[in-house]
């Protein structure tokens, strides 16, 4: 089936099989490999992207459902200009707060956290822990992740 | 994954026609249960009918008599709706206690009610009567820690895992459905079924019936949902309880109550005997705990699940006491 999706501000037309997940299409067809596959079953949050501005799991989204929507991935967040480009202030905050070790969960954490802040759910450490609980970090960088989101939400990286 | 047909319906009529013509078909809403189980090979519909673009399904209306929730409304939108925050706090509590922010943005209310069990054997490859009728139940000899303590049969003890249905049952909600034989409404209490000797059948909907809306009668009852789980956030319930109640204005004793258990039984589990027992009693801790014990009186401890009977007792007590603290 043909779908029309705007991915990171780029209108894209493609033929997808109904079996394909949005995650696989992003990674395998559009080479947007920043979005990670952790579990492929909705458990880990590594595949978090924004669909029409809301954070969703791309592994549980059949690509056909993304027809006529706008998708934002980690590659599309404001501030990134190529491999050595500037970091987004939230990425900056992750670096300063030691919010990652291996980095595998980080793109999902960042996409989820951007939405968490925009939703108004990052007002306290308690809220951040609750509303970020869908993003697991196998390295256990949680303390740094909460600190990074807190400082970004407060406007200082 | 196996190949299947994908169809998108833009009207209710189209969805019904497709489901009649292309059976065996499944309706696709958020896909967080269905697509997941299709990836696992547990669900294998020949046709998947996407109902996400049917405008009538995404309405939310509050009238003097009821809150009417379109089946396509997303969990996060319902939890955040002003009508729910103001008039049905237990719905918000139950929704926010379930899944994660990402999943709540995707998952619909209709799909949520019909979510399937998280029993490891059902989702895996061991024999399971719910997945493959007649193949046997691996939980009987296997790990039963998470299995139902109420409502099981020799064929199946898989837990109904949903939080929302538990709360909605305490609100005496009803479900509007549309099918080949027209529209009908049924009490939510009649939607889910215990496994008996047909564990593969979770609910009482007829083939091709689509849930269009959930109807919640307006209420002034105090309400609370308590969920106890393996970790503080993002986990299915080990035990939960939904309570709605009203207190006598002069004596502060319990006038009316509904008590429903979640995460413990094969379906949302209302305990009327407890409601009757509570009538006329003061809402104090000893009464709440005794009510909890009564609610779990017939529970089966199995080999590894006795601790959940204790958790259920405490969940009921906690929900009763917290509901009591609320303003009417
Ligand atoms: C990691 C994870 C954690 C979770 N944790 C929790 C939790 O803690 N608590 C909780 O309650 N839930 C939890 N869930 C379950 C989640 O809430 C459900 O998967 C979700 O609500 C299902 O809604 P959906 O719209 O995605 O349904 P779908 O997957 O689209 O559909 C589910 C089923 O309902 C049928 N269906 C859908 N819409 C209709 C309709 N209108 N009429 C008739 N049939 C229909 C489908 O055919 C399918 O059989 C969790 C899920 C995941 C993946
Ligand atoms: S890969 Fe999507 S949640 Fe883990
Ligand atoms: S940094 Fe390694 S998983 Fe989070």
PDB file of C-alpha atoms in Angstrom, chain A residues 1 3 18-22 40-45 48 54-57 59-69 108 112 119 129-131 133-136, chain B residues 1-6 8 28-32 35-36 39-40 50 52-53 74 76-77 92 96 99-106 118 123 229 231-234:
ATOM      1  CA  UNK A   1       0.000   0.000   0.000  1.00  0.00           C
ATOM      2  CA  UNK A   3       1.577   5.889   2.111  1.00  0.00           C
ATOM      3  CA  UNK A  18       1.020  -3.995   6.026  1.00  0.00           C
ATOM      4  CA  UNK A  19       3.328  -6.164   8.121  1.00  0.00           C
ATOM      5  CA  UNK A  20       6.054  -3.532   8.322  1.00  0.00           C
ATOM      6  CA  UNK A  21       6.354  -1.438  11.455  1.00  0.00           C
ATOM      7  CA  UNK A  22       7.026   2.267  11.295  1.00  0.00           C
ATOM      8  CA  UNK A  40      10.048  -4.734  19.251  1.00  0.00           C
ATOM      9  CA  UNK A  41       7.073  -5.339  21.599  1.00  0.00           C
ATOM     10  CA  UNK A  42       6.307  -2.053  23.305  1.00  0.00           C
ATOM     11  CA  UNK A  43       8.281  -2.705  26.470  1.00  0.00           C
ATOM     12  CA  UNK A  44      11.410  -0.544  26.312  1.00  0.00           C
ATOM     13  CA  UNK A  45      10.695   2.807  24.634  1.00  0.00           C
ATOM     14  CA  UNK A  48       9.931   6.366  20.612  1.00  0.00           C
ATOM     15  CA  UNK A  54       2.660  12.938  20.190  1.00  0.00           C
ATOM     16  CA  UNK A  55       5.175  10.427  21.498  1.00  0.00           C
ATOM     17  CA  UNK A  56       4.393   6.889  20.349  1.00  0.00           C
ATOM     18  CA  UNK A  57       6.193   3.577  19.972  1.00  0.00           C
ATOM     19  CA  UNK A  59       7.606  -0.705  16.903  1.00  0.00           C
ATOM     20  CA  UNK A  60       3.883  -1.082  17.675  1.00  0.00           C
ATOM     21  CA  UNK A  61       2.778   1.266  14.886  1.00  0.00           C
ATOM     22  CA  UNK A  62       2.106  -0.504  11.603  1.00  0.00           C
ATOM     23  CA  UNK A  63       3.657   1.768   8.952  1.00  0.00           C
ATOM     24  CA  UNK A  64       0.316   1.883   7.099  1.00  0.00           C
ATOM     25  CA  UNK A  65      -1.131   3.712  10.093  1.00  0.00           C
ATOM     26  CA  UNK A  66       1.366   6.530   9.603  1.00  0.00           C
ATOM     27  CA  UNK A  67      -0.241   7.418   6.274  1.00  0.00           C
ATOM     28  CA  UNK A  68      -1.039  11.141   6.135  1.00  0.00           C
ATOM     29  CA  UNK A  69       0.807  11.915   9.353  1.00  0.00           C
ATOM     30  CA  UNK A 108      14.170   7.177  22.726  1.00  0.00           C
ATOM     31  CA  UNK A 112      10.109  10.864  25.024  1.00  0.00           C
ATOM     32  CA  UNK A 119       2.931  17.875  27.973  1.00  0.00           C
ATOM     33  CA  UNK A 129      10.011   9.354  36.893  1.00  0.00           C
ATOM     34  CA  UNK A 130       6.337   8.533  36.417  1.00  0.00           C
ATOM     35  CA  UNK A 131       5.909   9.970  32.930  1.00  0.00           C
ATOM     36  CA  UNK A 133       8.728   5.162  33.007  1.00  0.00           C
ATOM     37  CA  UNK A 134       8.147   3.829  29.493  1.00  0.00           C
ATOM     38  CA  UNK A 135      11.810   4.399  28.623  1.00  0.00           C
ATOM     39  CA  UNK A 136      14.011   1.736  30.125  1.00  0.00           C
TER      40      UNK A 136
ATOM     41  CA  UNK B   1       5.072 -12.209  10.321  1.00  0.00           C
ATOM     42  CA  UNK B   2       2.463 -14.023   8.251  1.00  0.00           C
ATOM     43  CA  UNK B   3       0.861 -12.071   5.373  1.00  0.00           C
ATOM     44  CA  UNK B   4      -2.561 -10.523   5.948  1.00  0.00           C
ATOM     45  CA  UNK B   5      -4.960  -8.127   4.222  1.00  0.00           C
ATOM     46  CA  UNK B   6      -5.070  -4.552   5.495  1.00  0.00           C
ATOM     47  CA  UNK B   8      -9.064   0.950   6.154  1.00  0.00           C
ATOM     48  CA  UNK B  28      -7.395  -2.523  14.445  1.00  0.00           C
ATOM     49  CA  UNK B  29      -7.395   0.476  16.771  1.00  0.00           C
ATOM     50  CA  UNK B  30      -4.136   1.452  18.499  1.00  0.00           C
ATOM     51  CA  UNK B  31      -2.674  -1.955  17.697  1.00  0.00           C
ATOM     52  CA  UNK B  32      -0.808  -2.137  21.004  1.00  0.00           C
ATOM     53  CA  UNK B  35      -0.247  -5.922  16.280  1.00  0.00           C
ATOM     54  CA  UNK B  36       1.929  -7.100  19.156  1.00  0.00           C
ATOM     55  CA  UNK B  39       4.026 -10.321  15.614  1.00  0.00           C
ATOM     56  CA  UNK B  40       4.104 -13.148  18.159  1.00  0.00           C
ATOM     57  CA  UNK B  50      -8.328  -0.206  10.528  1.00  0.00           C
ATOM     58  CA  UNK B  52      -8.885   4.671  13.391  1.00  0.00           C
ATOM     59  CA  UNK B  53     -10.248   7.025  10.760  1.00  0.00           C
ATOM     60  CA  UNK B  74      -7.141   7.491  23.250  1.00  0.00           C
ATOM     61  CA  UNK B  76      -4.205   9.797  27.299  1.00  0.00           C
ATOM     62  CA  UNK B  77      -6.928  12.061  25.901  1.00  0.00           C
ATOM     63  CA  UNK B  92      -8.160   9.167  35.296  1.00  0.00           C
ATOM     64  CA  UNK B  96      -2.669   6.809  34.432  1.00  0.00           C
ATOM     65  CA  UNK B  99       0.957   1.244  30.598  1.00  0.00           C
ATOM     66  CA  UNK B 100       3.167   4.235  29.679  1.00  0.00           C
ATOM     67  CA  UNK B 101       2.743   7.710  28.239  1.00  0.00           C
ATOM     68  CA  UNK B 102       3.636   6.461  24.746  1.00  0.00           C
ATOM     69  CA  UNK B 103       1.223   3.528  24.876  1.00  0.00           C
ATOM     70  CA  UNK B 104      -1.563   5.692  26.321  1.00  0.00           C
ATOM     71  CA  UNK B 105      -1.149   8.052  23.342  1.00  0.00           C
ATOM     72  CA  UNK B 106      -1.739   5.113  21.001  1.00  0.00           C
ATOM     73  CA  UNK B 118      -0.542 -11.103  29.592  1.00  0.00           C
ATOM     74  CA  UNK B 123       2.060 -15.089  24.684  1.00  0.00           C
ATOM     75  CA  UNK B 229       2.323  -3.949  41.234  1.00  0.00           C
ATOM     76  CA  UNK B 231       7.321  -1.788  40.575  1.00  0.00           C
ATOM     77  CA  UNK B 232       6.087   1.699  41.266  1.00  0.00           C
ATOM     78  CA  UNK B 233       5.209   2.613  37.702  1.00  0.00           C
ATOM     79  CA  UNK B 234       4.671   0.856  34.386  1.00  0.00           C
TER      80      UNK B 234
END
